[in-house]
Short mmCIF file of C-alpha atoms in Angstrom, two decimals:
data_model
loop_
_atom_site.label_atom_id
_atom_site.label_comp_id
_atom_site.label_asym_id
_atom_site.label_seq_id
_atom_site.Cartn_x
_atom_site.Cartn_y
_atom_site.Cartn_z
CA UNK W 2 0.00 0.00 0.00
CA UNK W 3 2.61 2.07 0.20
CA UNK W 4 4.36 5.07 2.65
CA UNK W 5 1.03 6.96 2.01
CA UNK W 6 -1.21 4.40 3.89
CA UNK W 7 1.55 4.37 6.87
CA UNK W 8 1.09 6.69 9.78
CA UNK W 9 3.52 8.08 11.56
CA UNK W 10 3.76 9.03 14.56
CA UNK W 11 5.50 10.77 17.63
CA UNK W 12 4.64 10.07 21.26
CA UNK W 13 1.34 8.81 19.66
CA UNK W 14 0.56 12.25 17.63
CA UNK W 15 0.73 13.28 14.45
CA UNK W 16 3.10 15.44 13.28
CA UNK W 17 2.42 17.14 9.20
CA UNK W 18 5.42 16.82 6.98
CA UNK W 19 5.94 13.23 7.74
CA UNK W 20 10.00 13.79 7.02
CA UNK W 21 12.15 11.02 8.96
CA UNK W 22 14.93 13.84 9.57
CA UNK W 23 12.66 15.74 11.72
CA UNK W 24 13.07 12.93 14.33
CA UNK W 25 16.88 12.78 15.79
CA UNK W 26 17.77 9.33 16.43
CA UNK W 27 19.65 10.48 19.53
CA UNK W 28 16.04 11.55 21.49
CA UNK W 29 14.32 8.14 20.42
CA UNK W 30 13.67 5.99 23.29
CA UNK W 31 11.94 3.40 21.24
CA UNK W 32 9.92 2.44 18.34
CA UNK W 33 6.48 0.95 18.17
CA UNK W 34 4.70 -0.29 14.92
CA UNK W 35 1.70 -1.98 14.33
CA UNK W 36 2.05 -4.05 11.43
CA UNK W 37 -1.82 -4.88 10.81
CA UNK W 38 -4.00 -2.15 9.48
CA UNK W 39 -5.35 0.97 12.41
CA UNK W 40 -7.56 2.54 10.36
CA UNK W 41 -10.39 2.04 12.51
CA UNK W 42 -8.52 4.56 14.91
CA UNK W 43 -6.61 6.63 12.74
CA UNK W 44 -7.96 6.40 9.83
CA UNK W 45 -7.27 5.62 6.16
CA UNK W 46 -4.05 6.65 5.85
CA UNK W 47 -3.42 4.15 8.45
CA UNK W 48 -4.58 1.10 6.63
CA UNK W 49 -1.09 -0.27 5.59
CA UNK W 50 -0.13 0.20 9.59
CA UNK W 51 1.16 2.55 12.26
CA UNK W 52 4.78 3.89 13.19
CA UNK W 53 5.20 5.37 16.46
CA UNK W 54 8.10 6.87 17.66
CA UNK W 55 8.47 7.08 21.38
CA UNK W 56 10.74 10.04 22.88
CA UNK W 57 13.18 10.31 25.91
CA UNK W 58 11.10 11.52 28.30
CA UNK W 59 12.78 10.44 31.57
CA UNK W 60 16.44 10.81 30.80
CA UNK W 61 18.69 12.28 33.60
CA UNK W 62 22.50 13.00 32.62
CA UNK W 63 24.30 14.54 29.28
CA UNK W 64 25.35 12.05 26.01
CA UNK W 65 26.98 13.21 24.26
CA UNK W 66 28.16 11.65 20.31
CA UNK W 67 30.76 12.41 17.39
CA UNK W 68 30.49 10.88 14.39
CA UNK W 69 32.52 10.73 11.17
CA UNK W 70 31.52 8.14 8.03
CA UNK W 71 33.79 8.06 4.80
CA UNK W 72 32.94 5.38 1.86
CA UNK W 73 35.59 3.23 0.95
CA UNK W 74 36.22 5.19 -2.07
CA UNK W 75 36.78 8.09 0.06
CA UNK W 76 33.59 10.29 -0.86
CA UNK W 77 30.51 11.00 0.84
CA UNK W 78 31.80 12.01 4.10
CA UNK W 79 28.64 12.32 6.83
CA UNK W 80 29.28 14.09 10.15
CA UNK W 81 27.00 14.16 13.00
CA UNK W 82 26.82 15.43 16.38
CA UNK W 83 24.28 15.43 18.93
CA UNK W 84 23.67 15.99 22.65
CA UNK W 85 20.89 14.60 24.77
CA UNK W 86 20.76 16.11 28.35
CA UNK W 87 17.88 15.93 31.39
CA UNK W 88 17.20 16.59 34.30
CA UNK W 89 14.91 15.58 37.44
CA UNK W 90 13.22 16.79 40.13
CA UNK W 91 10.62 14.95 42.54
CA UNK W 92 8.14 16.23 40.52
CA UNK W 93 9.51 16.20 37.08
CA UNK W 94 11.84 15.80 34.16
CA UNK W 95 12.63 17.83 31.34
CA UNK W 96 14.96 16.85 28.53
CA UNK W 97 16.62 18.55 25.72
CA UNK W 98 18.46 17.08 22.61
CA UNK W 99 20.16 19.43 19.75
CA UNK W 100 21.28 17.25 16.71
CA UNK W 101 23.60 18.22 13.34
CA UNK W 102 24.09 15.83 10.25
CA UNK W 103 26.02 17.10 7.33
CA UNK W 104 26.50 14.61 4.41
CA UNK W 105 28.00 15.11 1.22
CA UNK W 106 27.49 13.77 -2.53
CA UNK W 107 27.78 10.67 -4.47
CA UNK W 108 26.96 10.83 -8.06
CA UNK W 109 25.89 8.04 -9.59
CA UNK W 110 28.94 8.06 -12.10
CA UNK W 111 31.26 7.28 -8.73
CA UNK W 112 30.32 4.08 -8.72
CA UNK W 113 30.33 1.66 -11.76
CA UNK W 114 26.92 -0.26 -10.42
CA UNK W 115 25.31 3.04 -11.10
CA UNK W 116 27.46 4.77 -13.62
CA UNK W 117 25.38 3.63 -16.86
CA UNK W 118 21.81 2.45 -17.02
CA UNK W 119 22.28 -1.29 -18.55
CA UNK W 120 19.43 -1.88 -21.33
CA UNK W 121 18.93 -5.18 -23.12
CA UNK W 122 17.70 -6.19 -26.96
CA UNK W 123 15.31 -8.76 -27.86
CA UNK W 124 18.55 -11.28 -28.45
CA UNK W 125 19.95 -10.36 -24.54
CA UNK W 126 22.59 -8.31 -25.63
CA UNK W 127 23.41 -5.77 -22.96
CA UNK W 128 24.45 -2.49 -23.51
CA UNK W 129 25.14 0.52 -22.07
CA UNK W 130 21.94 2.97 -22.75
CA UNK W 131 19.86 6.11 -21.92
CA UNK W 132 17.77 8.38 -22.90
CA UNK W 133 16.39 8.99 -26.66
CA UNK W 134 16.37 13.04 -25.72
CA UNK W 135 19.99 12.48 -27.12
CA UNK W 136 22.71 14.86 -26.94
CA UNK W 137 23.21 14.60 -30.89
CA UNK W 138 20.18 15.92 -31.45
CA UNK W 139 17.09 13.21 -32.27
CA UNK W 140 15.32 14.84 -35.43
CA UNK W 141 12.09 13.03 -36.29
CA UNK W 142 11.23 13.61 -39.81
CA UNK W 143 7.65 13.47 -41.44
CA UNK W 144 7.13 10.75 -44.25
CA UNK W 145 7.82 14.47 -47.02
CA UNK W 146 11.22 15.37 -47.21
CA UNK W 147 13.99 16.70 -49.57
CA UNK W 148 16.24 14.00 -48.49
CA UNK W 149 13.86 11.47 -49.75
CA UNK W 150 14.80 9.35 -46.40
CA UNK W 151 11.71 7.69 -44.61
CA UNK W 152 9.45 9.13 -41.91
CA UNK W 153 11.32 8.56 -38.43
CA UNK W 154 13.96 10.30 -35.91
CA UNK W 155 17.69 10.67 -37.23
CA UNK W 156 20.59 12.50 -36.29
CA UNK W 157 23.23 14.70 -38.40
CA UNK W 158 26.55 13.58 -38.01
CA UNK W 159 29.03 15.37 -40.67
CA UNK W 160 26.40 16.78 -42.87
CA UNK W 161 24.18 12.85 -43.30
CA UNK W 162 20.90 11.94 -41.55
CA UNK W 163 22.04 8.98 -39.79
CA UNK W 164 18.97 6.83 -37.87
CA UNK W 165 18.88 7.66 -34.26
CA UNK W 166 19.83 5.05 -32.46
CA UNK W 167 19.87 4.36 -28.61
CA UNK W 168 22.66 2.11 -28.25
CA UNK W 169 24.83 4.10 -30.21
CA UNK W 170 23.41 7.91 -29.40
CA UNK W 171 21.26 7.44 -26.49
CA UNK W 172 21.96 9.71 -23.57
CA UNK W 173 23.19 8.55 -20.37
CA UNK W 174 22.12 10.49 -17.79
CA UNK W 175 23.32 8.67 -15.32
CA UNK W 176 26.90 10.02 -14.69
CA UNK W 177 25.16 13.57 -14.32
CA UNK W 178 22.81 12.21 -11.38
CA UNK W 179 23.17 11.81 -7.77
CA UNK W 180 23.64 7.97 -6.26
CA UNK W 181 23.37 10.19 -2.73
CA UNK W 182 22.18 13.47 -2.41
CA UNK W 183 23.86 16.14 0.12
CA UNK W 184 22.11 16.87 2.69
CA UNK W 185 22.31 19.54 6.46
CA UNK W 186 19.84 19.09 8.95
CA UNK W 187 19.92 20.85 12.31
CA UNK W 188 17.24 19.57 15.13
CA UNK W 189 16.27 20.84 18.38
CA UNK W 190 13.84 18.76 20.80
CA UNK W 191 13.02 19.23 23.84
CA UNK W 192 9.94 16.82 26.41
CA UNK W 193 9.07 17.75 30.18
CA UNK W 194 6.54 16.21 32.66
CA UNK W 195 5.31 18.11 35.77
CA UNK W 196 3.16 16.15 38.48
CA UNK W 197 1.05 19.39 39.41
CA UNK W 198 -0.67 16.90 42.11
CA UNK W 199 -0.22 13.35 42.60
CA UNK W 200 -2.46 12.24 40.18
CA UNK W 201 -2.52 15.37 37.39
CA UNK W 202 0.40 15.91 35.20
CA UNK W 203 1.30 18.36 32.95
CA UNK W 204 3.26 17.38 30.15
CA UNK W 205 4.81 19.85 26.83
CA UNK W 206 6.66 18.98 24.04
CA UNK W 207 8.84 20.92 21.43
CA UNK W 208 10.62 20.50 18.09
CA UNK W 209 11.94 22.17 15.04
CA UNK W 210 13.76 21.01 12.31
CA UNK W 211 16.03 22.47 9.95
CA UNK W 212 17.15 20.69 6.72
CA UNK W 213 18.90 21.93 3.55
CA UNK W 214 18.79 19.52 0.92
CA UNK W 215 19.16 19.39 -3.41
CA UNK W 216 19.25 16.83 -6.14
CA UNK W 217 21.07 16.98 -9.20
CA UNK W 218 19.70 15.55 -12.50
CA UNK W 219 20.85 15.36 -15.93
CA UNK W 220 20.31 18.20 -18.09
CA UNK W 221 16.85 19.53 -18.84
CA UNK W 222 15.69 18.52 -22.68
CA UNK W 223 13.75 19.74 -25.46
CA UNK W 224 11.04 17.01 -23.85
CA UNK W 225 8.19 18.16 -26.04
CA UNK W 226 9.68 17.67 -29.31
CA UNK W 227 10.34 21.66 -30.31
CA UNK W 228 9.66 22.40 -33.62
CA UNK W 229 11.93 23.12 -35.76
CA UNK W 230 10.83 25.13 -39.39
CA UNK W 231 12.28 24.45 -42.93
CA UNK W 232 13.65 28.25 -42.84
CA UNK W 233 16.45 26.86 -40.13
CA UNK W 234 19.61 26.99 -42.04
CA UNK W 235 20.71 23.78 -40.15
CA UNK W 236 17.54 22.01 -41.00
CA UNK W 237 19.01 19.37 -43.70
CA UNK W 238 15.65 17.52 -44.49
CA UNK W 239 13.54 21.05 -46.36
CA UNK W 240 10.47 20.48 -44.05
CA UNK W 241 9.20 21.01 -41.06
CA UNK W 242 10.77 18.88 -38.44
CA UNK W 243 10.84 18.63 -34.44
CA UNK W 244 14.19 17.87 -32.54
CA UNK W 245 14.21 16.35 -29.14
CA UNK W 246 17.84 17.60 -27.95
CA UNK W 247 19.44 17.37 -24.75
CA UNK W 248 20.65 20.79 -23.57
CA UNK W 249 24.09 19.32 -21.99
CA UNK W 250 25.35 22.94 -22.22
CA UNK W 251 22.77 23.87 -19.65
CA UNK W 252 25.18 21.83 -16.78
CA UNK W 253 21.92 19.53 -15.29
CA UNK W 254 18.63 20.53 -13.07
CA UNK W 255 19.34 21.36 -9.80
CA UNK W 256 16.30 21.14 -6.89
CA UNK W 257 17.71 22.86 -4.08
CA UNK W 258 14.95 22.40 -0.58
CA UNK W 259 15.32 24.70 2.70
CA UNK W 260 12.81 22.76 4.87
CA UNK W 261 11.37 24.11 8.55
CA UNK W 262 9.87 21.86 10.62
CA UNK W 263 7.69 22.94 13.86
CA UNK W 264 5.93 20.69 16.63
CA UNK W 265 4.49 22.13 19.59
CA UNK W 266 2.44 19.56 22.01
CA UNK W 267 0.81 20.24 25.54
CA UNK W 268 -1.87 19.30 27.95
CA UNK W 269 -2.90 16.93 30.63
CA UNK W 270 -3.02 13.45 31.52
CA UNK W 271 -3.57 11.64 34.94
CA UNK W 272 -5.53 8.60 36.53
CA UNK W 273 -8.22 8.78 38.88
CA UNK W 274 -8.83 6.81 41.86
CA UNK W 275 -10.51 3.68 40.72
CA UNK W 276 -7.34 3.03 38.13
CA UNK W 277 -8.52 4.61 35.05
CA UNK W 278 -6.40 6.32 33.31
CA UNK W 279 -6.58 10.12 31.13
CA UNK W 280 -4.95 12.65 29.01
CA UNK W 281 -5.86 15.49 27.00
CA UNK W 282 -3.47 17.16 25.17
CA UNK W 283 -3.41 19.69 21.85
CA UNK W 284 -0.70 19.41 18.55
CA UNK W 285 -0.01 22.11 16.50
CA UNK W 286 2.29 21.30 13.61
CA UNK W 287 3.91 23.03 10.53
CA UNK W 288 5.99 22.61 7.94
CA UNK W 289 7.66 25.37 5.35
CA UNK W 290 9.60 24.16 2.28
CA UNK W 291 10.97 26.80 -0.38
CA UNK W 292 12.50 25.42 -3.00
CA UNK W 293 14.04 26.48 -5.68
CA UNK W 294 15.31 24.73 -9.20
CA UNK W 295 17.55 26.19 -11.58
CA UNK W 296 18.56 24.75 -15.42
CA UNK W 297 14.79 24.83 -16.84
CA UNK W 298 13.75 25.69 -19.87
CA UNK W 299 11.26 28.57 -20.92
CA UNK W 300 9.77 26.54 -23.61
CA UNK W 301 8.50 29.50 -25.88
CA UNK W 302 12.16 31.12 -25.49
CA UNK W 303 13.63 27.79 -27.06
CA UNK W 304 11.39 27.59 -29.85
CA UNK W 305 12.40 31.25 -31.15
CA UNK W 306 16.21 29.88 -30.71
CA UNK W 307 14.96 27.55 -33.42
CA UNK W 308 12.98 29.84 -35.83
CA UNK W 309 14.54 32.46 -37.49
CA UNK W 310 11.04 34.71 -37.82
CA UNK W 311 10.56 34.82 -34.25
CA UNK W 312 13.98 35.36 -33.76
CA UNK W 313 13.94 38.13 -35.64
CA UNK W 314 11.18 39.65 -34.06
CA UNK W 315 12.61 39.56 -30.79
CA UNK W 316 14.88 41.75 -29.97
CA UNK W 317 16.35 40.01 -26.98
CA UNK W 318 16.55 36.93 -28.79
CA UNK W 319 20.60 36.58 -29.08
CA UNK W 320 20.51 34.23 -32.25
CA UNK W 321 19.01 31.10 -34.34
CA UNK W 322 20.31 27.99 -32.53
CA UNK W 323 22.05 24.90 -34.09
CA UNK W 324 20.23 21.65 -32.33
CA UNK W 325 21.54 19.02 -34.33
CA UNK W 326 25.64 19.43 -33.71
CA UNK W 327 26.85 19.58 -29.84
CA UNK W 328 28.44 22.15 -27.99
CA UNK W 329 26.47 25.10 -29.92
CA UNK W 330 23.94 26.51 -27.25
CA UNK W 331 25.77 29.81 -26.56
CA UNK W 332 26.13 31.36 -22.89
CA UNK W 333 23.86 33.80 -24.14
CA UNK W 334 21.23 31.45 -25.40
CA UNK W 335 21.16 29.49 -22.14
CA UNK W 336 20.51 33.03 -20.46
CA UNK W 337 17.90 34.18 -22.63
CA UNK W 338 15.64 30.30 -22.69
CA UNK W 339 16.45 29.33 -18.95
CA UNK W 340 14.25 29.71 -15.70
CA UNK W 341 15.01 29.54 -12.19
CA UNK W 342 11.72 28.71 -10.83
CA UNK W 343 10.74 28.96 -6.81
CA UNK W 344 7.79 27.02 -5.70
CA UNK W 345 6.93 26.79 -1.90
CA UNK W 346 4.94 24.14 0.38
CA UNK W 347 3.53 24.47 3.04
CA UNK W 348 1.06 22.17 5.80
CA UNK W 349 0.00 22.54 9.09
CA UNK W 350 -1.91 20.14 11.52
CA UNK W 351 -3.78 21.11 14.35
CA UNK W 352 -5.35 17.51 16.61
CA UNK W 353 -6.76 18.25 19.54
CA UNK W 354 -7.77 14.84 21.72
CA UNK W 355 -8.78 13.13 24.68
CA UNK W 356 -8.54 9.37 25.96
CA UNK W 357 -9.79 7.37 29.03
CA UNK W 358 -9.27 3.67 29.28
CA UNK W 359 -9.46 1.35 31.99
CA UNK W 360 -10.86 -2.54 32.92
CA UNK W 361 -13.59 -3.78 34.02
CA UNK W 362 -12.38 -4.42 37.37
CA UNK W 363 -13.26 -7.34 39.25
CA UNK W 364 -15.13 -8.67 36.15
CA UNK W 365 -12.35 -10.32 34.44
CA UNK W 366 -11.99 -13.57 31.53
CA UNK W 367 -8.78 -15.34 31.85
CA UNK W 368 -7.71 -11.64 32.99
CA UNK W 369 -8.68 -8.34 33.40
CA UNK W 370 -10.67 -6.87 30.54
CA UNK W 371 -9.37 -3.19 29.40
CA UNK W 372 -11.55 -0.97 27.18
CA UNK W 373 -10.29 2.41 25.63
CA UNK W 374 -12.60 5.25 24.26
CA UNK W 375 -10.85 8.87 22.76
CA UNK W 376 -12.33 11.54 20.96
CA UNK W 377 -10.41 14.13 19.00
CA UNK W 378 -10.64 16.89 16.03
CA UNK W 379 -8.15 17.33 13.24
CA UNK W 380 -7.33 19.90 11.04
CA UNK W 381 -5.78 19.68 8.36
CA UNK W 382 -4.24 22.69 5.50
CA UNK W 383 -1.82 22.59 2.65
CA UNK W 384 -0.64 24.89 0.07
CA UNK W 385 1.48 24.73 -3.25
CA UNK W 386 2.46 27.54 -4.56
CA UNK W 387 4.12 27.72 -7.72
CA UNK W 388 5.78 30.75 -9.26
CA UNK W 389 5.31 32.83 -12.06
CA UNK W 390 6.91 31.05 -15.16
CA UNK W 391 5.09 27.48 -13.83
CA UNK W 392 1.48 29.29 -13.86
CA UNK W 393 2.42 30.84 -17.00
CA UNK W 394 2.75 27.39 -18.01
CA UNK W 395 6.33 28.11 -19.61
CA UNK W 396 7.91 25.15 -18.39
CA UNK W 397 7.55 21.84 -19.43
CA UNK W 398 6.13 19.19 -17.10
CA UNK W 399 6.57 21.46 -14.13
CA UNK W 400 2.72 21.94 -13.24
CA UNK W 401 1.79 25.87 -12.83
CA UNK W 402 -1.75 24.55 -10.88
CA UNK W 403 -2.10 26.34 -7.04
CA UNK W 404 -2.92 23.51 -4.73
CA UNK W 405 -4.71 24.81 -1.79
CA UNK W 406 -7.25 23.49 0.52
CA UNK W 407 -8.41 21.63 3.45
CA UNK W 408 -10.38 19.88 5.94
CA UNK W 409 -11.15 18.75 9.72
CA UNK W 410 -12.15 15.30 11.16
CA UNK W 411 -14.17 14.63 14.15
#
């Protein structure tokens, strides 16, 4: 079913951006999980099960670690600190845990396992392949031409339509990619109990989370087949064509993420005098992530690269491009066509909840027969924002849609 039908939790709440580095390993105490579906108490995006992460909540002292990880082919160097301290009092505890992990890159081309995605032909030959957005410049050709060649892609290699191929000019993307992607987070935590009487405590709970993150893929391409016009002096075939050309020049897509995590958590729980047992308690959290990805393509910028009457009418426009040799998109054609683009998410999760259990007392079956009844309200709100050249709809397969909305559970 998938991470989307798996809860997770901490100290039994919810917590919005559901990111794993928002929860230190250093101020776990434990982990429960319920492997069988909980939907019937959490609800349907519990169905594949629950993961609960319980906190240090009674930890008296200071730990303190130092950590230093290097790969064997000495690359990807992670360091991490972190320091868990408490303290108690006869009527409490309170503990604090700061955390810092900085990791660096491994690109896929490191490694030869990863360095070359392996493709195989009907006989089971195996060979090194990629994508068809080729870096020579895939031209597919209507059945008409001047050439007199048949309908289908080709490149130009010294002047001669050549059929594409994908063994032999199929991009590998690969060696542009990260195998492990760099990441810093910084994490403060902090949990406290307070018996106000003997049988009422008050409990609060606090955490933010800090991470700076990108990917690196291969170069953005001219995905949606750009047309290319008969008028192109470079366009061999006398027709209209479309090229599907992979804009190495451009250096790769970057997705850069600065992620902020908040959890805030406080209330009540106690047991009265017969054995049952209480809490109520309220969780607010957030999460903000700005991101921003550079190396796109404006789409309609590209095409007037490749016609020389929109070119022309443009004054900006810095020259007709050459798709079908390599090397030829200029410094000033990547900064006229490119985008840096700067969408933002954000959630937040209010729950606010109450729970008695207890047993049946005396009455008891091979045992003492517990019962459990809660009652809570959840709200839940998310935004996507995109910016202006993705709702202007100028670059390709990046959706320009705003995603807003949401809704509360009783």
């Amino acid at each position: 079913l998938g991470s989307g039908r798996t809860l997770t939790l901490i100290n039994g709440r919810r917590f919005n951006s559901g990111d794993l580095n928002s929860i230190p390993t250093s101020f776990v105490e434990r982990v429960k999980i319920v492997r069988d579906g909980a939907s019937t108490i959490y609800g349907s995006d519990a169905i594949a099960g629950v993961i609960n992460f319980i906190t240090k909540t009674d930890f008296e002292g200071m730990d303190v670690n130092l950590q230093y990880d290097v790969t064997g082919e000495g690359d990807g160097e992670t360091s991490k600190f972190s320091v868990v301290t408490g303290a108690s009092s006869d009527r409490g505890n309170v503990v604090v845990s700061v955390d810092y992990v900085n990791r660096n890159a491994i690109g896929q081309g490191d490694r030869s396992y990863s360095e070359c995605p392996i493709w195989e032909q009907s006989d089971g030959t195996k060979y090194c392949g990629g994508s068809s957005h080729s870096h020579f410049g895939r031209v597919n050709v209507p059945a008409v031409n001047n050439l007199g060649v048949d309908a289908g892609s080709y490149v130009i290699i010294d002047g001669q339509a050549v059929p594409f191929s994908t063994a032999d000019h199929g991009f590998n993307y690969a060696v542009l990619s990260y195998l492990v992607t760099p990441q810093e987070v910084f994490t403060m935590n902090a949990a406290s109990r307070y018996d106000i009487t003997d049988n009422i405590r008050l409990i609060a709970e606090a955490g933010y989370a800090s991470r700076q993150s990108d990917q690196l893929m291969a170069p953005v391409a001219t995905f949606w087949s750009a047309p290319m016009p008969a008028a192109h002096p470079n366009n061999i075939f006398g027709v209209d064509v479309s090229v599907n050309r992979r804009l190495t020049e451009t250096g790769g897509r970057n997705f850069t993420q600065d992620a902020n995590d908040y959890r805030l958590v406080t209330g009540l729980e106690g047991s009265f005098e017969n054995g049952w047992d209480w809490d109520v308690s309220y969780n607010y959290s957030r999460f903000i992530d700005a991101r921003v990805v550079t190396g796109q393509i404006n789409c309609p910028r590209m095409e007037t690269l490749l016609d020389p009457t929109l070119c022309a009418a443009d004054d900006d426009c810095p020259g007709i491009w050459n798709p079908t040799a390599q090397n030829t998109l200029t410094a000033e054609q990547i900064a006229y066509a490119s985008v840096t683009h700067s969408p933002v998410r954000r959630g937040t999760t209010t729950q606010l909840m109450s729970n008695l259990s207890g047993d049946f007392g005396s009455f008891e079956i091979a045992g003492p027969i517990r019962w459990a009844a809660g009652v809570e309200r959840r709200t839940e709100s998310y935004l996507f924002q995109p910016d202006g050249a993705a709702a202007l709809g100028q670059i390709y397969f990046v959706s320009g849609e705003k995603t807003e909305g949401s809704y509360r559970v009783d």
